[in-house]
GROMACS .gro file of N, CA and C in nm:
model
  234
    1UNK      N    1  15.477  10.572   7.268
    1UNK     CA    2  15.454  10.447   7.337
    1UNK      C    3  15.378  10.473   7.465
    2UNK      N    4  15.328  10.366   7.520
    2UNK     CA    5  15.229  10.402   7.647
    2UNK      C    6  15.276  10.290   7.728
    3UNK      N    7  15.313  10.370   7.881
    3UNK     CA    8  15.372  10.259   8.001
    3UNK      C    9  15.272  10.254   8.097
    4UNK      N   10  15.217  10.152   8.136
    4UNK     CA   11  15.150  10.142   8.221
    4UNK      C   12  15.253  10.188   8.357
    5UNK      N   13  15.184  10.253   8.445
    5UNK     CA   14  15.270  10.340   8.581
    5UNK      C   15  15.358  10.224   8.648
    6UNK      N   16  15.333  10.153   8.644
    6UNK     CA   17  15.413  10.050   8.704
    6UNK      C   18  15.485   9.932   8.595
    7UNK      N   19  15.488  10.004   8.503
    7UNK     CA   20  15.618   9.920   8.436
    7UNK      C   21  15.734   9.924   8.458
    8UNK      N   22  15.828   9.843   8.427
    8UNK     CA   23  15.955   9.872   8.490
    8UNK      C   24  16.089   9.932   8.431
    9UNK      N   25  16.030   9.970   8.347
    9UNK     CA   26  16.119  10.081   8.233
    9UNK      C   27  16.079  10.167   8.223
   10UNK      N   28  15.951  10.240   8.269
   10UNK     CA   29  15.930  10.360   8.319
   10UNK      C   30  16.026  10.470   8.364
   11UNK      N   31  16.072  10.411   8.493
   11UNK     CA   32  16.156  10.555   8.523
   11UNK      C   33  16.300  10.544   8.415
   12UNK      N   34  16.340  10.452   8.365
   12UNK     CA   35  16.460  10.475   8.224
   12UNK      C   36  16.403  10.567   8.157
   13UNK      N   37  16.284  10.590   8.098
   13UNK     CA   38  16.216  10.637   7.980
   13UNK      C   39  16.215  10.759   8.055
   14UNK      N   40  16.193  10.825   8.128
   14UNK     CA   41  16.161  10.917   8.222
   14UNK      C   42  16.290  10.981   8.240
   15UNK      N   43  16.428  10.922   8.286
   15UNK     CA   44  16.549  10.932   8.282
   15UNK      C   45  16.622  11.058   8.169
   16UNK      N   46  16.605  10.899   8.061
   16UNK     CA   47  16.582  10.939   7.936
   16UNK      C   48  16.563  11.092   7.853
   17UNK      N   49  16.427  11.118   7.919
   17UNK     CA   50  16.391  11.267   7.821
   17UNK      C   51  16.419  11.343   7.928
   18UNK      N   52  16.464  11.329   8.085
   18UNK     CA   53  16.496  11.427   8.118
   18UNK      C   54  16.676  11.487   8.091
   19UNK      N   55  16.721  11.369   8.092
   19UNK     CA   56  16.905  11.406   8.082
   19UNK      C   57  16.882  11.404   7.892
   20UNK      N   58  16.773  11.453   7.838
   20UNK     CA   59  16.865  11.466   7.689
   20UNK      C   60  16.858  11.366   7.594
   21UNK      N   61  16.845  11.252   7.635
   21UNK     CA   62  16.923  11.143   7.516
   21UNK      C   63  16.832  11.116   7.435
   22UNK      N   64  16.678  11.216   7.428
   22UNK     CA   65  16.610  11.191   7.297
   22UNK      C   66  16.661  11.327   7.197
   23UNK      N   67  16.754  11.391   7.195
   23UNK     CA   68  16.795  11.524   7.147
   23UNK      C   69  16.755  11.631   7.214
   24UNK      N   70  16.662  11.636   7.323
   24UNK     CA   71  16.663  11.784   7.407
   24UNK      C   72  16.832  11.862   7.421
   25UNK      N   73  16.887  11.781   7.473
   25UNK     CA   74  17.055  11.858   7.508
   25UNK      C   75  17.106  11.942   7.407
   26UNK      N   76  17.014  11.873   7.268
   26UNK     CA   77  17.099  11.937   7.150
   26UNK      C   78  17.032  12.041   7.103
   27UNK      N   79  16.903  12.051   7.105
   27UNK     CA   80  16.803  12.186   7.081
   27UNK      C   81  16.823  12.311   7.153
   28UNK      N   82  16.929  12.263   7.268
   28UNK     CA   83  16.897  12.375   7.383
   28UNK      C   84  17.095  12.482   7.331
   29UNK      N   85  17.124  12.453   7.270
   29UNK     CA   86  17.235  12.492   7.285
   29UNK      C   87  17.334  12.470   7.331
   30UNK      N   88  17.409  12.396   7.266
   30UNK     CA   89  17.551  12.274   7.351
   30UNK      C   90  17.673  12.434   7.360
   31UNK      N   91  17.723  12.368   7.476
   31UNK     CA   92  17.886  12.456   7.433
   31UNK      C   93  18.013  12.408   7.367
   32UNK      N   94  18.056  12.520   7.291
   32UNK     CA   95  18.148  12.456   7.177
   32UNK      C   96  18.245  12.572   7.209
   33UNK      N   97  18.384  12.487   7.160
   33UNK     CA   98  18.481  12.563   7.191
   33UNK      C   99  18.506  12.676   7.118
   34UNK      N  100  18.588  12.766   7.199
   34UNK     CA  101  18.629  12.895   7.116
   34UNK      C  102  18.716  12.878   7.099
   35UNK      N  103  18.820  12.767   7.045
   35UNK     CA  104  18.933  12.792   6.996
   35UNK      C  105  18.910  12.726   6.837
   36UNK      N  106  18.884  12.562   6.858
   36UNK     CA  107  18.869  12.454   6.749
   36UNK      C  108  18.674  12.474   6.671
   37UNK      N  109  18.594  12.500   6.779
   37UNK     CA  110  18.445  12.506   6.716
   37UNK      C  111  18.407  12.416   6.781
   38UNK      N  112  18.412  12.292   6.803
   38UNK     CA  113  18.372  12.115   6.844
   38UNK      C  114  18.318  12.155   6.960
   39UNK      N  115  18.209  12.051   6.984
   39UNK     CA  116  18.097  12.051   7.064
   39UNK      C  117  18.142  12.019   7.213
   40UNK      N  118  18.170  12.043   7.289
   40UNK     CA  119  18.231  12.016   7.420
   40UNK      C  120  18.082  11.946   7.475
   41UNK      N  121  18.095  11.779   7.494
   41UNK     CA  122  18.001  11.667   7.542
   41UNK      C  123  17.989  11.680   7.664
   42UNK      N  124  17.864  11.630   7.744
   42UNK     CA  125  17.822  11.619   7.878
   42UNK      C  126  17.957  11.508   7.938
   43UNK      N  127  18.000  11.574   8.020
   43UNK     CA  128  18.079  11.484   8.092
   43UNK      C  129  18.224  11.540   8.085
   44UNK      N  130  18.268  11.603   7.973
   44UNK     CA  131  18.366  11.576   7.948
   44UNK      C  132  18.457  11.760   8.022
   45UNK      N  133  18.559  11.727   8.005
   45UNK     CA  134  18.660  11.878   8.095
   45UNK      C  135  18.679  11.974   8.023
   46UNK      N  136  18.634  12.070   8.053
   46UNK     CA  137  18.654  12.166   7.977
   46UNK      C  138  18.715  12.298   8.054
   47UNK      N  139  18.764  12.444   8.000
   47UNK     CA  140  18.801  12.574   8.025
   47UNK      C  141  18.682  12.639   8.037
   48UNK      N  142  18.664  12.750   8.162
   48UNK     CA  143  18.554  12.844   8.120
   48UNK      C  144  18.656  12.996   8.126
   49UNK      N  145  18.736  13.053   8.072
   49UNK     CA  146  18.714  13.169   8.074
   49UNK      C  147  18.682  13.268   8.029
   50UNK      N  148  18.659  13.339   8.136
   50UNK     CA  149  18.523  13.404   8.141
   50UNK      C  150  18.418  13.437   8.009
   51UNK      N  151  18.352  13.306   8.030
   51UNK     CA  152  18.247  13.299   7.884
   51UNK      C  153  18.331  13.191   7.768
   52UNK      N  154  18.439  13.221   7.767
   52UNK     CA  155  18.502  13.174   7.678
   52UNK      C  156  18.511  13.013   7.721
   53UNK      N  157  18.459  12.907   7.605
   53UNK     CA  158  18.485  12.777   7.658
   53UNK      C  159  18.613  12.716   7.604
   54UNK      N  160  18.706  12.645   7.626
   54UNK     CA  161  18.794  12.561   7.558
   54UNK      C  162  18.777  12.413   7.616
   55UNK      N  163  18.822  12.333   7.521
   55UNK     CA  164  18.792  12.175   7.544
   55UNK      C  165  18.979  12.127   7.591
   56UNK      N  166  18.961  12.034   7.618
   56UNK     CA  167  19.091  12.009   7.701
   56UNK      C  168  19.214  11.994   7.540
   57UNK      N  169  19.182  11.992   7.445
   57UNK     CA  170  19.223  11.980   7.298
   57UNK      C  171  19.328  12.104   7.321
   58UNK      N  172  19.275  12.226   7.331
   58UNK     CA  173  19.294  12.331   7.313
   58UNK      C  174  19.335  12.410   7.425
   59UNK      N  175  19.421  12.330   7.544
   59UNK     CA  176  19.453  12.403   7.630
   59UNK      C  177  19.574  12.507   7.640
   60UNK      N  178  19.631  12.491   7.557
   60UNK     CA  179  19.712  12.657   7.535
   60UNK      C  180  19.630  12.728   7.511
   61UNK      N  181  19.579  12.727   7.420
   61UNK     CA  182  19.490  12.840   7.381
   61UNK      C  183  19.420  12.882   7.521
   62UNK      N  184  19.382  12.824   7.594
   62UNK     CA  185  19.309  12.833   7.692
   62UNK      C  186  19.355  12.879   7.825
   63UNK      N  187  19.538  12.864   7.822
   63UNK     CA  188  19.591  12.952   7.954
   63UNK      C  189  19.665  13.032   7.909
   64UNK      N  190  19.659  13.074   7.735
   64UNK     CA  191  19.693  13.184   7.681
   64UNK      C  192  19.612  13.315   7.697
   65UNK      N  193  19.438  13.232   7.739
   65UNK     CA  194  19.365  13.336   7.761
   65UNK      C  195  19.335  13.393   7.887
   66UNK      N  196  19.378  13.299   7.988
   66UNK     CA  197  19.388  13.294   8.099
   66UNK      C  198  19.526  13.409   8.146
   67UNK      N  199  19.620  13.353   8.047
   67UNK     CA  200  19.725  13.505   8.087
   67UNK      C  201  19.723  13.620   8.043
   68UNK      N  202  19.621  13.649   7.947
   68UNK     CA  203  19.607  13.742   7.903
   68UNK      C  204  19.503  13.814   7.991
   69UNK      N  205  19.449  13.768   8.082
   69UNK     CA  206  19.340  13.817   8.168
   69UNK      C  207  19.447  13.877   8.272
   70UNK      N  208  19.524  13.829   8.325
   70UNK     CA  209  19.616  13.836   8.452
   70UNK      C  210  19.693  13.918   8.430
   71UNK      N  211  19.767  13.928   8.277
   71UNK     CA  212  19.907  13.951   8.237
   71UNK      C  213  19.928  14.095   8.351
   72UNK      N  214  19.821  14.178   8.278
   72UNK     CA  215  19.772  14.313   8.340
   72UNK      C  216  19.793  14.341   8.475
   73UNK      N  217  19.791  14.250   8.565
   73UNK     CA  218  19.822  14.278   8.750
   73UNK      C  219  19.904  14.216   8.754
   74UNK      N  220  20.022  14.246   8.677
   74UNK     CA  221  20.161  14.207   8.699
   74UNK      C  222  20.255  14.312   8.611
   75UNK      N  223  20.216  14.404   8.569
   75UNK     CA  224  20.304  14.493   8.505
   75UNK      C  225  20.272  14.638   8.574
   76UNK      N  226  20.400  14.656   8.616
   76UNK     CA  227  20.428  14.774   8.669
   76UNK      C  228  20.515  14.879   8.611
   77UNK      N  229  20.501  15.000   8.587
   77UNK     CA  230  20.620  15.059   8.555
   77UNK      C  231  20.637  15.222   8.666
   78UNK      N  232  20.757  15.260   8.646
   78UNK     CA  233  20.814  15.355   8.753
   78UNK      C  234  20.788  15.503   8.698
   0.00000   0.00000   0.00000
């Protein structure tokens, strides 16, 4: 389509292909969880550890991995 510079849906269209919503977001590599697979959406809360993503679905899994990072600087023996 062709906008004359001063149309007024211009900067939408512009908007548009920059945040994604003609499928760029999806070409580029979405993050998906490592527990379930599912696409973790713009906006939405997610886990990062370290590298590892989880979606709020899957939050055991997700401070299971979190204690498993830690567990380690908490065990001592004599």
């Amino acid at each position: 389509m062709r906008y004359s510079i001063t149309h007024p849906y211009l900067p939408c269209v512009a908007d548009r292909l920059i945040t994604g919503n003609y499928g760029d977001d999806r070409c580029c590599g979405g993050i998906y969880c490592s527990a379930c697979g599912e696409e973790i959406t713009s906006g939405e809360t997610y886990y990062d550890v370290n590298g590892m993503f989880f979606c709020m679905r899957c939050e055991d899994e997700a401070e299971m991995s979190i204690l498993d990072d830690v567990r380690d600087e908490y065990i001592f023996g004599l």
